[in-house]
XYZ file of C-alpha atoms in Angstrom:
774
model
C 0.013 0.031 -0.049
C 1.287 3.443 -1.065
C 1.810 6.280 1.423
C -1.032 8.128 -0.226
C -3.369 5.184 0.507
C -2.423 4.662 3.775
C -3.000 8.466 4.423
C -6.369 8.076 3.152
C -7.037 4.844 4.927
C -5.465 6.432 8.213
C -6.602 10.320 7.888
C -9.027 10.868 5.228
C -11.418 8.314 6.037
C -11.953 9.153 9.670
C -11.971 12.920 8.814
C -14.563 12.057 6.172
C -16.479 10.265 8.968
C -16.210 12.962 11.560
C -17.397 15.746 8.596
C -20.598 13.250 8.233
C -21.276 13.818 12.000
C -20.378 17.641 12.319
C -21.569 20.522 10.690
C -20.695 21.250 7.100
C -18.256 24.340 8.094
C -16.167 22.159 10.385
C -15.995 19.077 8.045
C -14.642 21.818 5.340
C -11.938 22.734 7.599
C -10.853 19.089 8.414
C -10.773 18.340 4.573
C -8.668 21.002 3.905
C -5.148 19.627 5.264
C -6.119 16.300 3.721
C -6.343 18.035 0.315
C -2.917 19.926 0.807
C -1.317 16.717 1.689
C -2.438 15.035 -1.270
C -1.177 17.893 -3.644
C 2.037 18.511 -1.714
C 3.311 14.679 -0.423
C 6.321 14.188 1.384
C 7.049 13.299 5.147
C 6.365 16.690 6.253
C 2.628 16.657 5.083
C 2.221 13.243 7.044
C 3.121 14.703 10.166
C 1.219 17.594 9.457
C -1.639 15.688 8.431
C -1.161 13.525 11.785
C -1.194 16.876 13.804
C -4.272 18.121 11.997
C -5.849 14.909 12.735
C -5.311 15.002 16.256
C -6.597 18.436 16.387
C -9.513 17.638 14.335
C -10.216 14.745 16.790
C -9.767 17.051 19.956
C -11.889 19.570 18.192
C -14.696 16.914 17.222
C -14.168 15.437 20.597
C -14.832 18.731 22.168
C -17.526 19.612 19.970
C -19.254 16.050 20.564
C -18.755 16.697 24.179
C -20.442 20.031 23.918
C -23.029 18.603 21.969
C -23.396 15.765 24.351
C -23.670 18.251 27.039
C -26.102 20.356 25.241
C -28.528 17.478 24.172
C -28.241 16.085 27.835
C -29.354 19.784 29.133
C -31.903 20.148 26.425
C -32.973 16.284 27.309
C -32.945 17.089 30.774
C -34.930 20.495 30.244
C -37.425 18.843 28.117
C -37.707 15.921 30.850
C -38.310 18.542 33.503
C -41.029 20.364 31.530
C -42.383 17.114 30.812
C -42.325 16.090 34.356
C -43.821 19.796 35.621
C -46.507 19.143 32.889
C -47.223 15.931 34.053
C -47.267 16.803 37.708
C -49.527 19.761 36.618
C -51.780 17.411 34.496
C -51.686 15.192 37.233
C -52.626 17.939 39.856
C -55.424 19.106 37.646
C -56.973 15.899 37.108
C -56.673 15.184 40.739
C -58.634 18.554 41.658
C -61.178 17.772 39.029
C -61.253 14.120 40.457
C -61.621 15.879 44.250
C -64.173 18.483 42.900
C -66.141 16.069 41.231
C -66.201 13.663 44.418
C -66.955 16.288 46.707
C -70.027 17.752 44.357
C -70.891 13.871 44.080
C -70.833 13.531 47.955
C -72.806 17.113 48.579
C -75.316 15.672 45.985
C -75.743 12.387 47.571
C -75.719 14.236 51.134
C -78.489 16.921 49.595
C -80.416 14.038 48.443
C -80.346 11.856 51.621
C -80.975 15.204 53.593
C -83.999 15.973 51.580
C -85.205 12.283 51.546
C -84.653 12.482 55.381
C -86.579 15.896 55.537
C -89.487 14.472 53.334
C -89.526 11.371 55.572
C -89.673 13.202 58.679
C -92.388 15.821 57.183
C -94.217 12.942 56.211
C -94.030 11.078 59.677
C -94.953 14.390 61.119
C -97.555 15.101 59.122
C -99.021 11.636 59.774
C -98.376 12.171 63.266
C -100.214 15.749 63.180
C -103.114 14.042 61.350
C -103.578 11.378 63.884
C -102.897 13.792 66.723
C -105.767 16.028 65.305
C -107.873 13.505 64.791
C -107.289 11.913 67.990
C -107.848 15.451 69.529
C -111.039 15.952 67.354
C -112.162 12.619 68.544
C -111.489 13.155 72.059
C -112.960 16.756 71.606
C -116.170 15.176 70.030
C -116.564 12.882 72.803
C -115.910 15.646 75.442
C -118.480 17.852 73.654
C -120.889 15.230 73.729
C -120.352 14.448 77.127
C -120.362 17.830 78.030
C -123.589 18.456 75.888
C -125.215 15.388 77.614
C -124.158 16.515 81.063
C -125.362 20.130 80.417
C -128.867 18.684 79.263
C -129.051 16.665 82.330
C -128.026 19.454 84.569
C -130.254 21.755 82.742
C -133.382 19.126 82.895
C -132.480 18.674 86.758
C -132.578 22.418 87.240
C -135.455 23.060 85.059
C -137.398 20.587 87.296
C -135.944 21.948 90.549
C -136.699 25.654 89.275
C -140.318 24.227 88.333
C -140.822 22.739 91.699
C -139.463 25.748 93.657
C -141.538 28.015 91.380
C -144.744 26.141 91.997
C -143.937 26.164 95.803
C -143.078 29.806 95.760
C -146.269 30.337 93.801
C -148.521 28.444 96.032
C -146.956 30.335 98.987
C -147.359 33.745 97.404
C -150.948 32.712 96.168
C -151.617 31.895 99.839
C -150.092 35.341 101.310
C -151.994 37.157 98.343
C -155.128 35.575 99.364
C -154.664 36.503 102.902
C -153.602 39.975 102.270
C -156.351 40.528 99.832
C -158.955 39.507 102.502
C -157.311 41.940 104.978
C -157.191 44.583 102.357
C -160.786 44.002 101.400
C -161.793 44.189 104.957
C -160.014 47.265 105.595
C -161.284 49.154 102.442
C -164.705 48.054 103.570
C -164.227 49.802 107.028
C -162.594 52.767 105.449
C -165.416 52.977 102.701
C -168.133 52.915 105.535
C -166.276 55.603 107.420
C -165.812 57.755 104.233
C -169.596 57.309 103.616
C -170.341 58.645 106.938
C -168.073 61.576 106.588
C -169.724 62.287 103.134
C -173.155 62.195 104.396
C -172.173 64.597 107.443
C -170.298 66.816 104.725
C -173.466 66.823 102.537
C -175.636 67.773 105.358
C -173.574 70.614 106.166
C -173.098 71.632 102.700
C -176.912 71.774 102.368
C -177.365 73.891 105.273
C -174.684 76.212 104.377
C -176.392 76.296 101.043
C -179.686 77.311 102.633
C -178.078 79.989 104.759
C -176.333 81.442 101.516
C -179.610 81.449 99.811
C -181.478 83.209 102.401
C -178.811 86.120 102.855
C -178.937 86.547 99.119
C -182.325 86.894 99.050
C -182.434 89.423 101.878
C -179.615 91.537 100.027
C -181.677 91.597 96.727
C -184.839 92.698 98.626
C -182.891 95.528 100.344
C -181.264 96.461 96.790
C -184.759 96.427 95.273
C -186.015 98.992 98.057
C -183.080 101.702 97.433
C -183.892 104.665 95.112
C -181.715 105.422 91.991
C -178.552 107.271 93.036
C -178.649 106.427 96.534
C -177.087 103.665 98.271
C -178.509 101.762 101.600
C -175.940 100.600 103.680
C -177.130 97.682 105.734
C -176.639 97.595 109.343
C -173.255 96.848 110.522
C -171.501 97.459 107.124
C -168.789 99.931 106.066
C -170.611 102.783 103.672
C -167.298 102.978 101.713
C -167.745 99.150 101.007
C -171.517 99.141 100.551
C -171.644 102.409 98.670
C -168.294 103.218 96.273
C -168.025 106.248 94.348
C -169.636 106.613 90.966
C -168.406 104.228 88.459
C -166.516 102.275 90.793
C -166.950 98.820 92.224
C -167.003 97.628 95.774
C -163.781 96.187 96.814
C -163.793 92.598 96.284
C -162.947 90.568 99.530
C -161.993 86.826 99.482
C -165.049 85.085 100.604
C -164.596 83.144 103.695
C -166.648 79.865 103.406
C -168.850 78.524 106.105
C -166.541 75.323 106.124
C -163.772 76.990 106.815
C -165.314 78.995 109.648
C -166.232 75.799 110.851
C -162.765 74.258 110.320
C -164.465 71.458 108.187
C -162.474 69.695 105.165
C -163.689 69.921 101.669
C -165.796 67.205 100.498
C -164.366 63.772 100.288
C -163.130 62.677 96.689
C -164.142 59.323 95.127
C -160.677 57.959 95.775
C -160.868 58.781 99.382
C -164.451 57.205 99.568
C -162.629 53.954 98.245
C -159.938 54.278 101.003
C -156.981 55.106 98.340
C -154.516 57.493 98.768
C -152.662 59.183 95.798
C -149.306 58.260 95.225
C -146.491 60.405 96.660
C -144.369 61.971 93.788
C -141.037 62.789 95.836
C -137.751 63.012 94.026
C -134.381 62.878 95.305
C -132.854 66.372 96.347
C -130.862 67.935 93.264
C -132.620 65.700 90.832
C -135.591 66.088 88.293
C -138.459 63.757 88.333
C -138.432 61.195 85.457
C -141.223 61.880 82.954
C -143.792 59.075 83.314
C -146.192 57.285 80.662
C -148.608 54.932 82.547
C -147.528 52.951 85.434
C -144.236 54.139 86.128
C -142.867 53.515 82.517
C -140.228 55.929 81.250
C -141.069 58.209 78.381
C -139.309 56.503 75.461
C -136.159 58.133 74.085
C -134.541 58.347 77.761
C -131.935 55.900 76.449
C -129.105 54.409 78.602
C -125.891 56.788 78.271
C -122.631 55.881 76.857
C -119.389 56.309 77.964
C -116.446 56.371 75.880
C -116.098 54.724 72.731
C -119.418 52.819 72.673
C -118.747 51.457 76.187
C -121.773 50.852 78.300
C -122.523 52.085 81.810
C -120.535 50.373 84.235
C -122.558 47.721 85.690
C -124.879 46.966 82.837
C -122.921 44.062 81.313
C -124.583 40.820 80.801
C -122.483 37.748 81.543
C -123.840 34.916 79.147
C -123.900 31.146 79.434
C -125.192 28.658 76.787
C -126.115 29.672 73.302
C -127.000 33.320 74.430
C -128.502 32.541 77.746
C -127.913 35.129 80.814
C -126.359 33.656 83.718
C -129.171 32.939 86.181
C -129.296 35.673 89.092
C -127.639 38.419 86.814
C -130.649 39.590 84.766
C -131.256 43.332 84.809
C -134.573 44.885 85.098
C -136.086 46.174 82.029
C -136.416 49.965 81.377
C -138.905 51.352 78.776
C -136.046 50.704 76.284
C -135.537 47.279 77.537
C -139.031 45.933 77.810
C -139.176 42.599 76.619
C -139.868 42.275 72.842
C -143.247 40.748 72.083
C -141.957 37.292 70.514
C -144.431 36.590 67.625
C -144.779 32.918 66.806
C -142.817 32.075 63.616
C -145.403 31.023 60.863
C -145.198 27.565 60.048
C -143.784 26.572 56.713
C -145.169 23.371 55.451
C -142.925 22.128 52.370
C -144.580 18.782 50.618
C -141.692 18.600 48.053
C -139.719 15.622 48.232
C -136.052 15.524 48.684
C -135.435 14.233 45.143
C -137.569 17.586 44.033
C -135.649 19.640 46.145
C -132.214 18.255 45.048
C -133.457 18.889 41.459
C -134.687 22.500 41.823
C -130.994 23.182 43.575
C -129.338 22.025 40.399
C -131.497 24.273 38.327
C -133.411 26.853 40.553
C -133.900 29.105 37.130
C -136.625 26.335 36.153
C -138.945 27.268 38.914
C -140.686 30.143 40.609
C -140.943 28.435 44.117
C -138.832 28.972 47.034
C -135.313 27.309 46.448
C -134.399 25.361 49.829
C -131.287 23.781 50.866
C -131.910 19.936 50.005
C -131.185 18.587 53.577
C -133.517 17.646 55.993
C -135.537 20.712 57.412
C -133.308 22.858 55.047
C -133.920 26.308 55.045
C -134.454 28.790 52.165
C -131.251 29.311 50.282
C -131.728 33.156 49.879
C -131.647 35.174 53.081
C -134.587 37.382 51.748
C -136.549 34.285 51.398
C -135.709 33.159 54.933
C -137.232 36.591 55.964
C -140.255 36.108 54.344
C -140.602 32.645 55.821
C -140.305 33.984 58.975
C -142.708 36.806 58.546
C -145.414 35.120 56.388
C -144.863 31.378 56.202
C -146.608 29.396 53.296
C -148.650 32.441 52.440
C -145.341 34.836 51.812
C -144.000 31.776 49.697
C -147.242 31.879 47.641
C -146.965 35.617 47.202
C -143.547 35.398 46.062
C -143.916 32.839 43.762
C -146.846 34.704 42.024
C -144.331 37.656 41.907
C -141.493 35.781 40.328
C -143.974 34.407 37.771
C -144.821 38.016 36.732
C -141.326 38.916 36.660
C -140.368 36.114 34.711
C -143.005 37.110 32.063
C -141.810 40.855 31.848
C -138.186 40.259 32.467
C -135.777 40.121 29.138
C -133.534 37.075 28.369
C -130.610 38.788 29.985
C -127.517 36.640 30.992
C -126.350 37.092 34.232
C -123.199 39.741 34.611
C -119.997 38.337 33.530
C -117.830 40.705 35.656
C -118.415 43.390 38.167
C -118.286 46.169 35.512
C -121.273 44.477 33.791
C -123.118 44.204 37.068
C -123.044 47.981 37.378
C -123.697 48.614 33.860
C -127.227 50.054 34.578
C -125.823 52.582 37.055
C -125.873 56.207 35.698
C -122.592 57.129 37.139
C -120.813 60.192 37.507
C -117.812 60.781 35.351
C -114.355 59.309 36.714
C -113.126 62.828 37.177
C -115.968 64.132 39.069
C -115.847 61.170 41.407
C -112.393 61.305 41.838
C -112.574 65.119 42.918
C -115.295 64.064 45.437
C -113.143 61.214 46.811
C -109.987 63.202 47.126
C -112.290 66.221 48.884
C -112.947 63.954 51.620
C -109.548 62.929 52.226
C -108.299 66.531 52.235
C -111.099 68.408 53.548
C -109.902 70.624 56.592
C -111.201 69.461 60.072
C -110.707 69.952 63.703
C -108.410 67.488 65.530
C -110.000 65.902 68.546
C -108.374 64.404 71.423
C -110.512 61.141 71.538
C -112.507 58.985 69.470
C -115.903 60.167 68.859
C -118.950 58.602 70.543
C -121.565 57.855 67.762
C -125.404 58.620 68.390
C -128.212 56.291 68.171
C -129.944 56.595 64.693
C -133.088 58.777 64.334
C -135.864 57.184 62.168
C -139.111 58.757 61.317
C -142.610 57.191 60.207
C -142.373 56.271 56.668
C -145.159 54.056 55.787
C -147.908 52.653 58.069
C -148.685 49.322 55.929
C -146.496 46.197 55.271
C -144.858 46.266 51.618
C -144.269 43.177 49.779
C -141.914 44.451 46.640
C -144.031 47.764 46.333
C -147.231 45.904 46.849
C -149.348 46.353 50.139
C -151.051 43.196 51.772
C -151.701 43.450 55.035
C -150.070 44.181 58.513
C -149.278 40.557 59.357
C -147.296 39.374 56.225
C -144.375 40.311 54.618
C -142.326 38.945 51.482
C -138.862 41.012 51.633
C -139.382 41.532 55.344
C -139.991 45.159 55.316
C -142.561 46.539 57.856
C -141.849 50.170 57.619
C -144.321 51.123 60.624
C -141.384 52.672 62.261
C -141.470 55.723 64.810
C -138.052 55.544 66.654
C -135.035 53.780 67.231
C -134.442 52.507 71.039
C -131.375 51.500 73.067
C -132.612 48.233 74.237
C -129.438 47.028 75.793
C -125.535 47.723 75.759
C -122.849 44.782 76.187
C -119.306 45.993 76.256
C -118.964 47.665 72.954
C -122.052 46.547 71.645
C -125.730 48.308 71.567
C -128.971 46.595 70.613
C -131.355 48.749 69.060
C -135.065 48.298 68.976
C -136.476 49.415 65.637
C -140.382 48.647 65.843
C -140.923 44.950 66.424
C -137.321 44.167 65.371
C -133.952 44.335 67.268
C -130.318 44.900 65.479
C -126.845 44.977 67.037
C -124.153 47.450 66.516
C -120.728 46.811 67.234
C -117.837 49.015 66.969
C -115.137 47.834 64.414
C -112.653 50.821 65.350
C -110.569 48.772 68.062
C -110.252 45.762 65.563
C -109.156 48.194 62.756
C -106.558 49.713 65.022
C -104.643 46.347 65.116
C -100.878 46.782 64.617
C -101.408 50.812 64.118
C -98.726 53.100 64.651
C -100.861 56.138 65.151
C -104.425 56.787 65.223
C -106.191 60.404 65.063
C -109.482 61.857 64.490
C -111.009 65.030 62.475
C -114.087 66.309 63.001
C -115.786 67.599 59.690
C -118.664 69.569 58.875
C -122.210 68.118 58.724
C -121.596 65.839 61.667
C -118.869 63.902 59.941
C -115.530 62.513 61.492
C -112.608 61.241 59.632
C -110.344 58.484 60.988
C -106.813 58.085 60.157
C -104.756 55.015 60.933
C -101.116 54.931 60.175
C -99.919 51.368 59.443
C -96.179 49.791 59.590
C -94.972 50.167 55.868
C -96.005 53.953 55.643
C -99.667 53.358 54.019
C -102.645 54.783 56.014
C -106.330 53.831 56.144
C -108.544 57.030 55.888
C -112.295 56.328 56.939
C -115.140 59.066 56.951
C -118.156 58.304 59.337
C -121.392 60.071 59.757
C -122.732 60.883 63.141
C -124.394 57.428 63.504
C -120.963 55.558 62.831
C -122.033 54.662 59.395
C -119.181 54.435 56.964
C -119.230 57.008 54.232
C -116.014 56.441 52.219
C -112.866 54.397 53.144
C -109.316 54.553 51.303
C -105.941 52.844 51.417
C -103.038 55.376 50.574
C -99.704 53.793 50.127
C -96.471 55.652 50.930
C -96.287 56.682 47.301
C -99.651 58.757 47.478
C -101.453 55.819 45.527
C -105.092 55.640 46.735
C -107.222 52.253 46.620
C -110.940 53.219 47.034
C -112.343 50.348 49.391
C -116.137 51.743 50.380
C -117.691 54.821 48.621
C -121.636 55.395 47.808
C -122.245 58.815 46.102
C -124.471 61.324 48.125
C -128.246 60.766 47.399
C -130.806 63.672 47.849
C -134.210 62.013 48.211
C -135.433 63.849 51.234
C -135.894 62.292 54.749
C -134.925 58.610 55.073
C -134.670 56.484 58.083
C -131.016 55.655 59.360
C -132.150 51.864 59.827
C -134.206 50.528 56.928
C -134.248 47.522 54.739
C -133.940 49.134 51.011
C -134.833 45.815 49.561
C -138.359 46.692 49.613
C -137.635 48.857 46.630
C -136.608 45.588 44.775
C -138.512 42.430 43.363
C -138.222 39.109 44.910
C -134.721 37.400 43.518
C -134.978 34.762 40.892
C -131.722 32.427 41.585
C -130.536 31.329 38.189
C -127.303 29.625 38.963
C -126.938 26.062 40.769
C -126.959 26.186 44.477
C -123.633 24.530 44.408
C -122.109 27.693 42.335
C -123.996 30.216 44.695
C -122.985 28.712 48.185
C -119.466 27.235 48.992
C -119.493 24.752 51.658
C -116.052 24.302 53.161
C -116.574 21.141 54.465
C -118.297 19.376 51.308
C -115.792 20.823 48.827
C -112.573 21.538 50.848
C -110.223 21.305 47.526
C -112.290 23.938 45.789
C -110.609 27.042 43.941
C -112.031 29.522 46.323
C -110.234 32.193 44.501
C -112.270 31.915 41.135
C -115.360 31.551 43.333
C -114.538 34.899 45.424
C -113.807 36.600 42.023
C -117.130 35.709 40.528
C -119.416 38.925 39.855
C -122.854 39.230 41.598
C -125.590 36.879 40.215
C -127.835 39.950 39.222
C -127.565 43.460 38.171
C -126.647 46.062 40.633
C -129.073 48.976 40.617
C -126.771 51.566 42.322
C -123.993 51.614 44.681
C -125.326 51.196 48.223
C -123.793 52.238 51.659
C -122.216 49.729 53.706
C -124.949 50.070 56.353
C -127.647 49.519 53.582
C -125.926 46.141 52.959
C -125.763 45.436 56.450
C -129.666 45.711 57.144
C -131.033 44.189 53.518
C -130.793 40.371 53.218
C -132.158 41.336 49.555
C -128.886 43.364 48.693
C -126.697 40.671 50.156
C -128.266 37.842 48.244
C -127.117 39.323 45.105
C -123.462 38.048 45.772
C -122.170 34.588 46.375
C -121.490 33.222 49.884
C -118.732 30.661 51.554
C -120.129 29.038 54.440
C -117.438 28.314 56.962
C -118.904 25.209 58.231
C -115.735 23.605 59.301
C -115.626 26.137 62.198
C -118.444 24.702 64.583
C -118.482 26.951 67.580
C -119.574 25.412 70.960
C -122.842 26.098 72.297
C -122.621 29.827 73.663
C -119.140 30.404 72.673
C -117.451 32.531 70.025
C -113.916 30.655 70.281
C -112.222 29.454 67.298
C -109.749 26.478 67.898
C -106.489 26.340 66.169
C -107.487 22.950 64.727
C -110.536 24.495 63.137
C -108.522 27.620 62.225
C -106.392 25.614 60.119
C -109.549 24.736 57.895
C -109.539 28.454 56.853
C -106.289 28.278 55.283
C -107.483 28.028 51.549
C -110.210 30.426 52.057
C -107.542 33.111 53.638
C -105.216 32.152 50.725
C -107.867 33.111 47.939
C -108.757 36.338 49.772
C -105.077 37.153 49.819
C -104.831 36.612 46.132
C -108.005 38.748 45.513
C -106.236 41.478 47.516
C -103.199 41.124 45.736
C -105.002 42.058 42.566
C -107.023 44.860 43.914
C -106.404 46.126 47.620
C -109.521 48.036 47.610
C -111.722 44.676 48.129
C -114.191 44.395 50.790
C -115.194 41.087 52.349
C -118.402 40.926 54.732
C -118.232 38.415 57.562
C -121.709 37.470 59.114
C -121.925 35.541 62.147
C -124.967 33.199 63.198
C -126.338 31.304 66.033
C -128.986 28.690 66.393
C -132.494 29.122 67.794
C -131.730 28.219 71.550
C -131.542 31.430 73.873
C -133.067 34.855 73.581
C -132.884 37.056 70.390
C -130.573 39.498 72.502
C -128.080 37.560 73.776
C -127.948 35.358 70.299
C -127.521 38.982 68.384
C -124.458 39.643 70.692
C -122.963 36.201 70.502
C -123.300 35.816 66.801
C -121.393 39.565 66.432
C -118.589 38.017 68.637
C -118.224 35.152 66.233
C -118.078 37.423 63.255
C -115.366 39.431 64.938
C -113.428 36.449 66.229
C -113.435 34.888 62.381
C -112.302 38.542 61.373
C -109.523 38.975 63.967
C -108.341 35.171 63.180
C -108.114 36.122 59.558
C -105.864 39.296 60.339
C -103.473 37.701 63.126
C -102.977 34.250 61.533
C -103.346 34.685 57.720
C -102.483 38.488 57.525
C -105.610 39.565 55.967
C -105.697 43.548 56.759
C -108.538 44.504 59.059
C -109.765 47.459 56.969
C -110.793 44.808 54.211
C -113.333 43.071 56.566
C -116.454 44.295 57.939
C -118.594 42.506 60.229
C -122.082 41.871 61.304
C -124.023 39.609 63.727
C -127.319 38.120 62.744
C -128.309 35.824 65.807
C -130.858 33.257 64.766
C -132.505 35.136 62.082
C -130.935 33.071 59.278
C -130.928 29.479 59.910
C -129.410 27.150 57.955
C -131.794 24.377 59.375
C -135.259 25.206 60.424
C -135.249 23.836 63.819
C -135.712 25.659 67.418
C -133.413 23.037 69.103
C -129.511 23.127 69.085
C -128.089 22.826 65.699
C -124.481 22.846 65.216
C -125.080 23.757 61.246
C -126.723 27.105 62.332
C -123.696 27.866 64.604
C -121.502 29.326 61.675
C -119.770 32.319 59.801
C -120.451 33.382 56.332
C -118.043 35.322 54.028
C -119.135 37.272 50.955
C -117.332 39.755 48.511
C -119.660 42.809 48.822
C -117.079 44.999 46.828
C -119.644 45.552 43.695
C -122.412 46.634 46.253
C -120.477 49.373 48.052
C -117.876 50.890 45.533
C -118.217 52.016 41.920
C -116.397 49.641 39.735
C -114.811 52.787 37.583
C -112.582 53.628 40.879
C -111.362 50.016 41.159
């Protein structure tokens, strides 16, 4: 092998190998010595090449080391970044897994908690239901036992009272007979003595008359003997007396009668003959005698005074027991205003219709002109105005009303029932909204005189309007009524005062007037009163939340206007009846006599909602329904109170799940819960229109006196109203209460009947407020 070949093998080939592994620039540098060596040749070139080879190898080793180091650093860097990215990804995944695990655990815990709460609620509801059922059963058993015990005790007391009354009556009769015998004997002796005195007096009077006659004749004779112009002076008489100056007259001297000379008394009167003495009329010092009519009766109109806000005179309260019965021994003596009302027997109503016929009529009342009754045993009339007619005229009143309905059916147009409140007032000739708004705002802003205390309202005055009984403008007789209007009224009397209630007597009827103002002041921040012209009073109640309730009353306490004004000044009219100028009109009267008998044209189930029969009913839709017939005009709240015919225009809810114990106005919490759906419906109605008004009526059964039942029924209405406010949050100003006692029975019976002890709710807004002001 030649040297050139050896050099190529030992030097050029490794250099070429390195050039492949190194960058092109380095490879060029390595190849240049090789090329020079090939061109020059000789020993020195080999040495040079070997030197260059070593340098190249060292350079290649250095560069390879650097590249190795750089590659290792890059690999380490990439490994570190990959490690870091892997750790971050692992941490992210771990965090997500942890979060998902926590969310899953929370979801499972929430579901378990919800399931546990639902199970607990279900068990609590079941326990509550079981407890209420047990309490109701126990209460029913206790009530039944109490009623049986009360009946037994009442029977025993009645028997004992009758025996005691019989014994006392016998003793009193015996004493009266003995006293009468003594009085008759004494009267006979006194009469005989008086007769003797009378005879002596008559004899003496005859003697004196004869002497006077004789003296007169002698004087006449002497006068005739005297000459004209002269005067004959009788012996013993003064000349100035016997002969006065010309044109004069003898001085008159009071004659001294012979009876006075003799010291005798005037003739004995007829009363003295009979031994009777006139009753003394002494009065206490510093007091005026009471005017009398008849035997010690006070003149009508001397009513009992009131103290404060409708409060009775201390000591006049009547404690109650039973369904309106006074506690024995606490009765008050009756004054002229408290004389017992003459209880007229309720005319008998004989209904020969079968239960099937009654049910059929209740399903379609428009198909008949007869009185529609509740399809239950002894069911009373559905309409309260029909109940009034039944109470006043019995079957005769039913026949009269049926004839009038037949005439009405023949005349009336086939007009549909109102579709809404506006349609019900379509026939009213209303004032323009601008004029009406101006009058309403005038009542709110009218300047008055601030008073420190709530005013005491006066007893209504009533004038004689008609002296006959009116049946829908048709006079029949004085014993029968159809719309319960007997307007033979001369005055209103205060019959009795019980707490803040007054019982008024009007003709042969009695009414109870309560005072809603204490209930309206519930939760009030401030209340003040302003006296306005024409005897009116404006009451302003400030409520939490910045709104106020403004009510204008007349001097009798009747509501003329009531408005709710919120903090922004927005007014919601609640009650307002435009003033009417029709001349004198009594303050208490049933304006239903102006209307014909009502014809119910919808099913009874759509007219009356019984909570016990249909607890799941939509009471909001029921309360939102319009009146069942047109409204002739906007009426006052007081007219609605006193007219069953007006109230019949609107549907009613019978809260028959609230069954008051006999003689009680309290509502148990278990029964108060049954009002929840009705209260929720009322709240929904008020959310749509805060100016709505609900009328709450209280009723009793026929056990007890009329007076005590009136007071008890008014307390029942007030209890339910207070419950709606304090438990369910219904504002008190949207509720008006009135008690009717036993006047409107649901079941016709004089016995104790739970169905008659009830409360009724009606939405009367379309009757007491123009729809235009909604």
